Every structure is written in C-alpha cells, then in structure tokens.
Amino acid sequence: MTFDRSIKIAPSILSADFANLGAEIAAIENQGCDWVHVDVMDGHFVPNLTIGPVVCKAIRKHISTIMDVHLMIQPADPFLAEFAAAGADIITVHEEAGPHLDRSLQAIRDLGCKAGVSLNPSTPPERLEYVLDRVDLVLVMSVNPGFGGQAFIPSQVDKIRKLRSMIGDRPIHIEVDGGISPKTAPLVAAAGADVLVAGSAVFGGGSFEKPARYGENIRAIREAALGAVPA
Ligand code: DX5
Ligand code: ZN
C-alpha cells in the first residue's frame, strides 16, 4: 500500500472551547478535518499547563478520525503508557525533552501507537539522523511551543525542505505546527509538509453552535496548501 502523503488538516483543540471539547471535536470532524491535534503541556517543558491523560481519555470517544497527541512535557517517558491507554493514535515527544529519544520512540511503538518526534524552532533536523527508522511522523514547530495565536517563524520552511530530503521515500509524515493559516500553508506545503496543524486559523470566528465557519477555515487552509503542491 502506498504511503498517503496527501495534505491533511489537523485542528489544534488548544484554541477550542475547553468547556465543550466533545462538541468542538464533533464540529471540526463534521466540518471536514482529517486529524484532531491534542496539545498536552506540563508548565515545565513549556510555560503553559493544559490537559493530561484523563482528559484525553474523556475526549477519545468523540474522535472518529485520528487522535494526534503532542506531548510538550518533560520527562515524557513515564506518561507514554497512560496516553496510549487513553486512546492516542499518534504520540509525539519532543527531541529536546529527554536524553534517550531512541528508547522513547521504541516505547511508543511497543505500546501500539504511531511514533512522532517534534523539533523546536532552534533544533536542527540533523538531530533526527539516527532515529528516522523509529518514527512515523516528524512535527516541525513553526512557533515556540506553549500557546496558540503566535506568529509563524519563517526560518522553519528551510528546515521542512531539509527534512523532506532526509526522509526520502520513508513512510514518514511531516507535520507543521504553529501560525498555520491560508497565508503560510502554501509555504510549508511547497517545502514538503503534508500534515498542517492549525488552532486559531480554524477555530477563529466560529463556535460549535455555529460550526460552518470551521468548515470554511479548514477549506481555506487546505486549498491554499493544495495550490502549492504538484497535482
Ligand atoms: C503550540 C501548540 C500548537 C498551537 C497551534 O505549542 O503545539 O498546536 O496550538 O496554534 P496556532 O495554530 O494558533 O498557532
Ligand atoms: Zn501542537
């Protein structure tokens, strides 16, 4: 089976209404998102504190697409089993969050999940040279992790290009996260990204009671990305 490198939109629920996460997830899935991006933050690795395994378990039943869990926590290893048990399809750890990345990635796969690794803006792609065969996804941060609504960091486009060539035809997604909008989507898609995370650009202007705007926002990002990649 060929690897599906088509453009996917993964709304980040960090920008959703946290008092109505189930309804918000149903809304974005009904409005055409491909994955649901779940931002876990510990107030230590990043200067913000969001949700943990208990909330992930609670929202799992509302997700019929892919539960894409982004762990911005340090250490991550002690919690991998809990996030797998909560129902994560993909668990992504930060390259910077621990000394034994190869072991962490093996542990994620041993738990039956897809393994992802995320790079902060200052981390070069070469840091992944010896773990490419341990990963199913590389998450390039195009903002400094911790908050939604930040400005896109243009230097990351070159990193995506370098990663794309390092990966070659390995079945590895390149996901980009932070400041993705119809304006920046073409830049990252043209450089080789196939999964686009967007929080404020999807949830902005809509609500789960009035979800049509979510669909418009998702379509605008997708179409902008598709316009930049060869058909
Ligand atoms: C930031 C998170 C991102 C963030 C994206 O640390 O990992 O997923 O929610 O939000 P926007 O799309 O608004 O930059
Ligand atoms: Zn994220």
Coordinates of N, CA and C and ligand atoms in Angstrom, one line a residue:
M1 N 0.9 -1.2 0.0 CA 0.0 0.0 0.0 C 0.9 1.2 0.0
T2 N 0.6 2.2 -0.9 CA 1.5 3.4 -1.0 C 1.2 4.3 0.2
F3 N 2.2 5.0 0.7 CA 2.1 5.9 1.8 C 1.3 7.1 1.4
D4 N 0.3 7.5 2.2 CA -0.6 8.6 1.9 C 0.0 10.0 2.4
R5 N 0.7 10.7 1.4 CA 1.3 11.9 1.7 C 0.4 13.1 1.3
S6 N -0.9 12.8 1.1 CA -1.8 13.9 0.7 C -1.9 14.9 1.9
I7 N -2.3 16.1 1.5 CA -2.4 17.2 2.5 C -3.5 16.9 3.5
K8 N -3.2 17.0 4.8 CA -4.2 16.7 5.9 C -4.2 17.9 6.8
I9 N -5.4 18.3 7.3 CA -5.6 19.4 8.2 C -5.9 18.8 9.6
A10 N -5.1 19.3 10.6 CA -5.3 18.8 12.0 C -5.5 20.0 12.9
P11 N -6.8 20.3 13.1 CA -7.0 21.4 14.1 C -6.5 21.1 15.5
S12 N -5.9 22.2 16.1 CA -5.4 22.0 17.4 C -6.5 22.5 18.4
I13 N -6.9 21.6 19.3 CA -8.0 21.9 20.2 C -7.6 22.9 21.3
L14 N -6.3 23.3 21.3 CA -5.9 24.3 22.3 C -6.7 25.6 22.1
S15 N -7.1 25.8 20.8 CA -7.9 27.0 20.5 C -9.4 26.8 20.6
A16 N -9.8 25.6 21.0 CA -11.2 25.3 21.1 C -11.8 25.8 22.5
D17 N -13.1 25.6 22.6 CA -13.8 26.0 23.9 C -13.6 24.8 24.8
F18 N -12.7 25.0 25.8 CA -12.3 23.9 26.7 C -13.5 23.4 27.6
A19 N -14.6 24.2 27.6 CA -15.7 23.8 28.5 C -16.6 22.9 27.6
N20 N -16.3 22.7 26.3 CA -17.2 21.9 25.4 C -16.3 21.2 24.4
L21 N -15.3 20.5 24.9 CA -14.4 19.8 23.9 C -15.0 18.7 23.1
G22 N -16.0 18.0 23.7 CA -16.6 16.9 22.9 C -17.4 17.5 21.7
A23 N -18.2 18.6 22.0 CA -19.0 19.2 20.9 C -18.0 19.9 19.9
E24 N -16.9 20.5 20.4 CA -16.0 21.1 19.4 C -15.4 20.1 18.5
I25 N -15.0 19.0 19.1 CA -14.4 17.9 18.2 C -15.4 17.4 17.2
A26 N -16.6 17.2 17.6 CA -17.6 16.7 16.7 C -17.8 17.8 15.6
A27 N -17.8 19.0 15.9 CA -17.9 20.1 14.9 C -16.8 20.1 13.9
I28 N -15.6 20.0 14.3 CA -14.5 20.1 13.4 C -14.4 18.9 12.5
E29 N -14.8 17.7 13.1 CA -14.8 16.5 12.3 C -16.0 16.6 11.3
N30 N -17.1 17.0 11.7 CA -18.2 17.2 10.7 C -17.9 18.2 9.6
Q31 N -17.1 19.2 10.0 CA -16.7 20.2 9.0 C -15.5 19.9 8.2
G32 N -15.0 18.6 8.3 CA -14.0 18.1 7.3 C -12.6 18.1 7.8
C33 N -12.3 18.1 9.1 CA -10.8 18.0 9.4 C -10.4 16.5 9.3
D34 N -9.1 16.3 9.2 CA -8.6 14.9 8.9 C -8.1 14.3 10.2
W35 N -7.4 15.1 11.1 CA -6.9 14.6 12.4 C -7.4 15.6 13.5
V36 N -7.3 15.2 14.7 CA -7.5 16.1 15.8 C -6.2 16.2 16.6
H37 N -5.7 17.4 16.7 CA -4.4 17.6 17.3 C -4.6 18.0 18.8
V38 N -4.0 17.2 19.7 CA -4.3 17.5 21.1 C -3.0 17.9 21.8
D39 N -3.0 19.2 22.3 CA -1.8 19.7 22.9 C -1.7 19.5 24.4
V40 N -0.7 18.7 24.8 CA -0.5 18.4 26.2 C 0.6 19.2 26.7
M41 N 0.4 20.0 27.7 CA 1.5 20.9 28.2 C 1.6 20.7 29.8
D42 N 2.9 20.8 30.3 CA 3.1 20.5 31.7 C 3.5 21.7 32.5
G43 N 3.6 22.9 31.9 CA 4.1 24.0 32.7 C 5.5 24.0 33.1
H44 N 6.3 23.0 32.5 CA 7.7 22.8 32.8 C 8.5 22.8 31.5
F45 N 8.2 21.9 30.6 CA 8.8 21.9 29.3 C 8.4 23.2 28.5
V46 N 7.2 23.6 28.7 CA 6.7 24.8 28.1 C 6.0 25.7 29.2
P47 N 5.9 27.0 29.0 CA 5.4 27.9 30.1 C 3.8 27.9 30.0
N48 N 3.2 26.8 29.9 CA 1.7 26.7 29.9 C 1.3 25.3 30.4
L49 N 0.1 25.2 30.9 CA -0.3 23.9 31.5 C -1.7 23.7 30.9
T50 N -1.9 22.5 30.3 CA -3.2 22.3 29.6 C -3.9 21.1 30.2
I51 N -3.8 19.9 29.5 CA -4.6 18.7 29.8 C -3.6 17.6 30.0
G52 N -4.1 16.5 30.6 CA -3.4 15.2 30.7 C -4.1 14.0 30.2
P53 N -3.7 12.8 30.6 CA -4.3 11.6 30.1 C -5.8 11.5 30.4
V54 N -6.2 12.0 31.6 CA -7.7 11.9 32.0 C -8.6 12.6 31.0
V55 N -8.2 13.8 30.5 CA -9.0 14.5 29.6 C -8.9 13.8 28.2
C56 N -7.7 13.3 27.9 CA -7.5 12.6 26.6 C -8.5 11.4 26.5
K57 N -8.5 10.7 27.6 CA -9.4 9.5 27.7 C -10.9 10.0 27.5
A58 N -11.2 11.1 28.1 CA -12.6 11.6 28.0 C -13.0 12.0 26.6
I59 N -12.1 12.6 25.9 CA -12.4 13.1 24.6 C -12.3 12.0 23.5
R60 N -11.6 10.9 23.8 CA -11.3 9.9 22.8 C -12.6 9.4 22.1
K61 N -13.7 9.3 22.9 CA -15.0 8.7 22.4 C -15.6 9.7 21.4
H62 N -15.1 11.0 21.4 CA -15.7 12.0 20.5 C -14.9 12.1 19.2
I63 N -13.8 11.3 19.1 CA -12.9 11.4 18.0 C -13.1 10.2 17.1
S64 N -13.5 10.5 15.8 CA -13.7 9.3 14.9 C -12.6 9.3 13.9
T65 N -11.8 10.4 13.9 CA -10.7 10.4 12.9 C -9.4 9.9 13.6
I66 N -8.4 10.8 13.7 CA -7.1 10.4 14.3 C -6.8 11.2 15.5
M67 N -6.5 10.6 16.7 CA -6.1 11.4 17.9 C -4.6 11.6 17.9
D68 N -4.2 12.8 17.5 CA -2.8 13.1 17.3 C -2.3 13.9 18.6
V69 N -1.6 13.1 19.5 CA -1.3 13.7 20.8 C 0.2 14.3 20.8
H70 N 0.2 15.6 21.0 CA 1.5 16.3 21.0 C 1.9 16.6 22.5
L71 N 3.0 15.8 22.9 CA 3.4 15.9 24.3 C 4.5 17.0 24.5
M72 N 4.1 18.1 25.1 CA 5.1 19.1 25.4 C 5.3 19.0 26.9
I73 N 5.9 17.9 27.3 CA 6.1 17.6 28.7 C 7.5 17.0 28.8
Q74 N 8.1 17.2 30.1 CA 9.4 16.6 30.3 C 9.5 16.2 31.8
P75 N 9.8 14.9 32.1 CA 10.0 13.9 31.1 C 8.7 13.3 30.5
A76 N 8.8 12.7 29.3 CA 7.6 12.2 28.6 C 7.5 10.7 28.9
D77 N 8.6 10.0 29.0 CA 8.6 8.5 29.1 C 7.7 8.0 30.2
P78 N 7.6 8.6 31.4 CA 6.8 8.0 32.5 C 5.3 8.0 32.1
F79 N 4.9 8.9 31.1 CA 3.5 9.0 30.8 C 3.0 8.4 29.5
L80 N 3.9 7.8 28.8 CA 3.6 7.2 27.4 C 2.5 6.2 27.5
A81 N 2.6 5.3 28.5 CA 1.6 4.2 28.6 C 0.2 4.8 28.9
E82 N 0.2 5.9 29.7 CA -1.2 6.4 30.1 C -1.8 7.1 28.8
F83 N -1.0 7.7 28.0 CA -1.6 8.4 26.8 C -2.0 7.3 25.8
A84 N -1.2 6.2 25.7 CA -1.6 5.1 24.9 C -2.9 4.5 25.3
A85 N -3.0 4.3 26.6 CA -4.3 3.7 27.2 C -5.5 4.7 27.0
A86 N -5.2 6.0 27.0 CA -6.2 7.0 26.8 C -6.8 6.9 25.4
G87 N -6.0 6.3 24.5 CA -6.6 6.1 23.1 C -5.8 6.8 22.0
A88 N -4.7 7.4 22.3 CA -3.9 8.1 21.3 C -3.6 7.2 20.1
D89 N -3.7 7.8 18.9 CA -3.3 7.0 17.7 C -1.8 7.3 17.4
I90 N -1.5 8.6 17.6 CA -0.1 9.1 17.4 C 0.4 9.7 18.7
I91 N 1.5 9.4 19.2 CA 2.1 10.1 20.3 C 3.4 10.7 19.9
T92 N 3.5 12.0 20.0 CA 4.7 12.8 19.6 C 5.4 13.3 20.8
V93 N 6.7 13.0 20.9 CA 7.5 13.6 22.0 C 8.5 14.6 21.4
H94 N 9.0 15.5 22.3 CA 9.9 16.5 21.8 C 11.4 15.9 21.8
E95 N 12.1 16.1 20.8 CA 13.5 15.7 20.8 C 14.3 16.2 21.9
E96 N 13.9 17.5 22.4 CA 14.6 18.2 23.4 C 14.2 17.7 24.8
A97 N 13.2 16.8 24.9 CA 12.6 16.6 26.3 C 13.3 15.5 27.0
G98 N 14.2 14.8 26.4 CA 14.9 13.7 27.2 C 16.2 13.3 26.5
P99 N 17.0 12.5 27.3 CA 18.3 12.1 26.8 C 18.2 10.8 25.9
H100 N 17.1 10.1 25.9 CA 17.1 8.8 25.3 C 15.9 8.7 24.3
L101 N 16.0 9.5 23.2 CA 14.9 9.6 22.2 C 14.7 8.3 21.6
D102 N 15.7 7.5 21.2 CA 15.5 6.3 20.5 C 14.7 5.3 21.4
R103 N 15.0 5.3 22.7 CA 14.2 4.4 23.6 C 12.8 4.9 23.7
S104 N 12.6 6.2 23.7 CA 11.2 6.8 23.9 C 10.4 6.4 22.6
L105 N 11.0 6.5 21.5 CA 10.2 6.2 20.2 C 9.9 4.7 20.1
Q106 N 10.9 3.9 20.5 CA 10.6 2.4 20.6 C 9.5 2.1 21.5
A107 N 9.4 2.8 22.7 CA 8.4 2.6 23.7 C 7.0 2.9 23.1
I108 N 6.9 4.0 22.4 CA 5.7 4.4 21.8 C 5.1 3.4 20.8
R109 N 6.0 2.9 20.0 CA 5.6 1.8 19.1 C 5.3 0.5 19.8
D110 N 6.0 0.2 20.8 CA 5.7 -1.0 21.6 C 4.3 -0.9 22.2
L111 N 3.9 0.3 22.5 CA 2.5 0.5 23.1 C 1.4 0.4 22.0
G112 N 1.9 0.2 20.7 CA 0.9 0.1 19.6 C 0.5 1.4 19.0
C113 N 1.2 2.5 19.3 CA 0.9 3.8 18.7 C 1.9 4.2 17.7
K114 N 1.5 5.1 16.8 CA 2.5 5.6 15.8 C 3.4 6.6 16.6
A115 N 4.7 6.6 16.2 CA 5.7 7.4 17.0 C 6.0 8.7 16.2
G116 N 5.9 9.8 17.0 CA 6.3 11.1 16.4 C 7.3 11.8 17.2
V117 N 8.1 12.6 16.5 CA 9.1 13.4 17.3 C 9.0 14.8 16.8
S118 N 9.0 15.8 17.8 CA 8.9 17.2 17.4 C 10.2 17.9 17.6
L119 N 10.4 18.9 16.8 CA 11.6 19.8 16.9 C 11.2 21.2 17.1
N120 N 11.8 21.8 18.2 CA 11.5 23.2 18.5 C 12.2 24.0 17.4
P121 N 11.9 25.3 17.2 CA 12.4 26.1 16.1 C 13.9 26.1 16.0
S122 N 14.6 26.0 17.2 CA 16.1 26.2 17.1 C 16.8 24.8 16.9
T123 N 16.0 23.7 16.9 CA 16.7 22.4 16.8 C 16.8 22.0 15.3
P124 N 18.1 21.7 14.9 CA 18.3 21.3 13.5 C 17.8 19.9 13.2
P125 N 17.4 19.7 11.9 CA 16.8 18.4 11.5 C 17.8 17.3 11.6
E126 N 19.1 17.6 11.6 CA 20.2 16.6 11.7 C 20.1 15.8 13.0
R127 N 19.4 16.4 14.0 CA 19.3 15.7 15.3 C 18.5 14.4 15.1
L128 N 17.8 14.2 14.0 CA 17.0 13.0 13.8 C 17.6 12.0 12.9
E129 N 18.9 12.3 12.5 CA 19.5 11.4 11.5 C 19.5 9.9 11.9
Y130 N 19.7 9.6 13.2 CA 19.8 8.2 13.6 C 18.5 7.6 14.2
V131 N 17.4 8.3 14.0 CA 16.2 7.8 14.5 C 15.1 7.8 13.4
L132 N 15.5 8.1 12.2 CA 14.4 8.1 11.1 C 13.7 6.8 11.0
D133 N 14.4 5.7 11.3 CA 13.7 4.4 11.1 C 12.8 4.1 12.3
R134 N 12.8 5.0 13.3 CA 12.0 4.8 14.5 C 10.7 5.6 14.5
V135 N 10.6 6.5 13.5 CA 9.5 7.5 13.6 C 8.5 7.3 12.4
D136 N 7.2 7.6 12.7 CA 6.2 7.6 11.7 C 5.8 9.1 11.3
L137 N 6.3 10.0 12.1 CA 6.0 11.4 11.9 C 7.0 12.3 12.5
V138 N 7.3 13.4 11.8 CA 8.2 14.5 12.4 C 7.3 15.8 12.5
L139 N 7.3 16.4 13.7 CA 6.5 17.6 13.9 C 7.4 18.8 14.0
V140 N 7.3 19.6 13.0 CA 8.2 20.8 13.0 C 7.4 22.0 13.6
M141 N 7.9 22.5 14.7 CA 7.3 23.6 15.4 C 7.7 24.9 14.6
S142 N 6.6 25.6 14.1 CA 6.9 26.9 13.5 C 6.5 28.1 14.4
V143 N 6.4 27.7 15.7 CA 6.3 28.8 16.8 C 7.0 28.1 17.9
N144 N 7.4 28.9 18.9 CA 7.9 28.4 20.2 C 6.7 27.8 21.0
P145 N 6.8 26.5 21.3 CA 5.6 25.8 21.8 C 5.1 26.4 23.2
G146 N 3.8 26.4 23.3 CA 3.2 26.8 24.6 C 1.9 27.5 24.4
F147 N 1.7 28.2 23.3 CA 0.5 29.0 23.1 C 0.0 28.9 21.7
G148 N -1.3 29.2 21.5 CA -1.9 29.3 20.1 C -1.8 30.8 19.8
G149 N -2.1 31.1 18.5 CA -2.1 32.5 18.1 C -0.8 33.2 17.9
Q150 N 0.3 32.5 17.9 CA 1.6 33.2 17.7 C 2.0 33.4 16.2
A151 N 3.0 34.2 16.0 CA 3.4 34.4 14.6 C 4.2 33.3 14.1
F152 N 4.0 32.9 12.8 CA 4.8 31.9 12.1 C 6.3 32.3 12.0
I153 N 7.2 31.3 12.3 CA 8.6 31.6 12.2 C 9.1 31.1 10.8
P154 N 9.4 32.0 9.9 CA 9.7 31.7 8.5 C 10.9 30.8 8.3
S155 N 11.9 30.8 9.3 CA 13.1 30.0 9.1 C 12.8 28.5 9.0
Q156 N 11.6 28.1 9.5 CA 11.3 26.7 9.6 C 10.9 26.1 8.2
V157 N 10.7 26.9 7.2 CA 10.4 26.4 5.9 C 11.7 25.7 5.3
D158 N 12.8 26.3 5.6 CA 14.1 25.6 5.1 C 14.3 24.3 5.8
K159 N 13.9 24.3 7.1 CA 14.0 23.0 7.9 C 13.1 21.9 7.3
I160 N 11.9 22.3 6.9 CA 11.0 21.3 6.3 C 11.6 20.8 5.0
R161 N 12.2 21.7 4.2 CA 12.8 21.2 3.0 C 13.9 20.2 3.2
K162 N 14.8 20.5 4.2 CA 15.9 19.7 4.5 C 15.4 18.3 5.0
L163 N 14.3 18.4 5.9 CA 13.7 17.1 6.4 C 13.2 16.3 5.3
R164 N 12.5 16.9 4.4 CA 11.9 16.2 3.3 C 12.9 15.4 2.5
S165 N 14.1 16.1 2.3 CA 15.1 15.3 1.5 C 15.8 14.3 2.4
M166 N 15.9 14.5 3.7 CA 16.5 13.4 4.6 C 15.5 12.2 4.6
I167 N 14.2 12.5 4.6 CA 13.3 11.4 4.7 C 13.2 10.5 3.5
G168 N 13.3 11.2 2.3 CA 13.3 10.4 1.0 C 11.9 9.7 0.9
D169 N 11.9 8.4 0.6 CA 10.6 7.7 0.4 C 10.2 6.9 1.6
R170 N 10.8 7.2 2.8 CA 10.4 6.5 4.0 C 8.9 7.0 4.3
P171 N 8.1 6.1 4.9 CA 6.7 6.4 5.2 C 6.6 7.3 6.4
I172 N 7.1 8.5 6.3 CA 7.1 9.4 7.5 C 6.4 10.7 7.1
H173 N 5.3 11.1 7.9 CA 4.7 12.4 7.7 C 5.5 13.5 8.2
I174 N 5.4 14.6 7.5 CA 6.0 15.9 8.1 C 4.8 16.8 8.4
E175 N 4.7 17.0 9.7 CA 3.6 17.8 10.3 C 4.2 19.1 10.7
V176 N 3.4 20.2 10.5 CA 3.9 21.6 10.9 C 2.9 22.2 11.8
D177 N 3.4 22.9 12.8 CA 2.5 23.3 13.9 C 2.9 24.7 14.4
G178 N 2.0 25.6 14.2 CA 2.2 27.0 14.7 C 2.1 28.1 13.7
G179 N 1.1 28.9 13.8 CA 1.0 30.0 12.9 C 0.6 29.6 11.5
I180 N -0.1 28.4 11.4 CA -0.5 28.0 10.0 C -1.9 28.6 9.7
S181 N -1.9 29.2 8.5 CA -3.1 29.9 8.0 C -3.1 29.8 6.5
P182 N -4.2 30.3 5.8 CA -4.1 30.2 4.4 C -2.9 30.9 3.8
K183 N -2.3 31.9 4.6 CA -1.1 32.6 4.1 C 0.1 31.8 4.2
T184 N 0.3 31.0 5.3 CA 1.6 30.3 5.5 C 1.5 28.9 5.0
A185 N 0.3 28.4 4.8 CA 0.1 27.0 4.4 C 0.8 26.6 3.1
P186 N 0.7 27.5 2.1 CA 1.4 27.2 0.8 C 3.0 27.1 1.0
L187 N 3.5 27.9 1.9 CA 5.0 27.9 2.1 C 5.4 26.5 2.6
V188 N 4.7 26.0 3.6 CA 5.1 24.7 4.2 C 4.8 23.5 3.4
A189 N 3.6 23.7 2.6 CA 3.3 22.5 1.7 C 4.3 22.4 0.6
A190 N 4.6 23.6 0.0 CA 5.6 23.6 -1.1 C 7.0 23.0 -0.6
A191 N 7.3 23.2 0.7 CA 8.6 22.7 1.2 C 8.5 21.2 1.5
G192 N 7.3 20.6 1.6 CA 7.2 19.2 1.8 C 6.4 18.7 3.0
A193 N 5.7 19.7 3.6 CA 4.9 19.2 4.8 C 3.6 18.6 4.2
D194 N 3.1 17.6 4.9 CA 1.8 17.0 4.4 C 0.7 17.1 5.5
V195 N 1.0 17.3 6.8 CA 0.0 17.5 7.8 C 0.2 18.9 8.4
L196 N -0.9 19.7 8.3 CA -0.9 21.1 8.8 C -1.8 21.2 10.0
V197 N -1.1 21.6 11.2 CA -1.8 21.8 12.4 C -2.3 23.3 12.4
A198 N -3.5 23.6 12.8 CA -3.9 25.0 12.9 C -4.9 25.1 14.0
G199 N -4.7 26.0 14.9 CA -5.6 26.3 16.1 C -6.4 27.5 15.8
S200 N -5.8 28.7 15.9 CA -6.6 29.9 15.8 C -7.2 30.1 14.4
A201 N -6.4 29.6 13.4 CA -6.9 29.8 12.0 C -8.1 28.9 11.7
V202 N -8.4 27.8 12.5 CA -9.6 27.0 12.3 C -10.7 27.5 13.2
F203 N -10.4 27.6 14.5 CA -11.4 27.9 15.5 C -11.9 29.4 15.5
G204 N -11.0 30.3 14.9 CA -11.3 31.7 14.9 C -12.6 32.0 14.2
G205 N -13.5 32.8 14.9 CA -14.7 33.3 14.2 C -15.9 32.3 14.3
G206 N -15.7 31.1 14.8 CA -16.8 30.1 14.8 C -17.1 29.6 16.2
S207 N -18.0 28.7 16.3 CA -18.3 28.0 17.6 C -18.9 26.7 17.3
F208 N -19.0 25.8 18.2 CA -19.6 24.5 17.9 C -21.1 24.7 17.7
E209 N -21.7 25.8 18.1 CA -23.1 26.0 17.8 C -23.2 26.6 16.3
K210 N -22.2 27.3 15.9 CA -22.2 27.8 14.5 C -20.9 27.3 13.8
P211 N -20.9 26.0 13.5 CA -19.6 25.4 13.0 C -19.3 25.7 11.6
A212 N -20.2 26.3 10.8 CA -19.9 26.5 9.4 C -18.6 27.2 9.1
R213 N -18.3 28.1 10.0 CA -17.0 28.9 9.9 C -15.8 28.0 10.0
Y214 N -15.9 27.0 10.8 CA -14.8 26.0 11.0 C -14.6 25.3 9.6
G215 N -15.6 25.0 9.0 CA -15.5 24.3 7.6 C -14.9 25.3 6.6
E216 N -15.3 26.5 6.7 CA -14.7 27.5 5.7 C -13.2 27.6 6.0
N217 N -12.9 27.7 7.3 CA -11.5 27.9 7.7 C -10.6 26.7 7.3
I218 N -11.2 25.5 7.5 CA -10.4 24.3 7.1 C -10.2 24.2 5.6
R219 N -11.3 24.5 4.9 CA -11.2 24.5 3.4 C -10.2 25.5 2.9
A220 N -10.2 26.7 3.5 CA -9.3 27.8 3.1 C -7.8 27.4 3.2
I221 N -7.5 26.7 4.4 CA -6.1 26.3 4.6 C -5.8 25.1 3.6
R222 N -6.7 24.2 3.5 CA -6.4 23.1 2.6 C -6.2 23.5 1.1
E223 N -7.1 24.4 0.7 CA -7.0 24.8 -0.7 C -5.7 25.6 -0.9
A224 N -5.3 26.4 0.0 CA -4.1 27.2 -0.1 C -2.9 26.3 -0.2
A225 N -2.9 25.2 0.6 CA -1.8 24.2 0.6 C -1.8 23.5 -0.7
L226 N -3.0 23.0 -1.1 CA -3.0 22.2 -2.4 C -2.6 23.0 -3.6
G227 N -2.8 24.3 -3.5 CA -2.4 25.2 -4.6 C -0.9 25.3 -4.8
A228 N -0.2 24.8 -3.7 CA 1.3 25.0 -3.8 C 2.0 23.7 -4.0
V229 N 1.2 22.6 -4.2 CA 1.9 21.3 -4.4 C 1.5 20.8 -5.8
P230 N 2.4 20.0 -6.4 CA 2.0 19.5 -7.8 C 0.9 18.5 -7.6
A231 N -0.1 18.6 -8.6 CA -1.3 17.8 -8.5 C -0.9 16.3 -8.7
Ligands
DX5_1 C1 1.7 25.3 20.4 C2 0.8 24.1 20.0 C3 0.2 24.4 18.7 C4 -0.8 25.5 18.7 C5 -1.1 26.0 17.3 O1 2.6 24.9 21.5 O2 1.7 23.0 19.9 O3 -0.5 23.2 18.3 O4 -2.0 25.2 19.4 O5 -1.9 27.2 17.4 P1 -2.0 28.2 16.2 O6 -2.4 27.4 15.0 O7 -3.0 29.2 16.7 O8 -0.6 28.8 16.1
ZN2 ZN 0.8 21.2 18.9

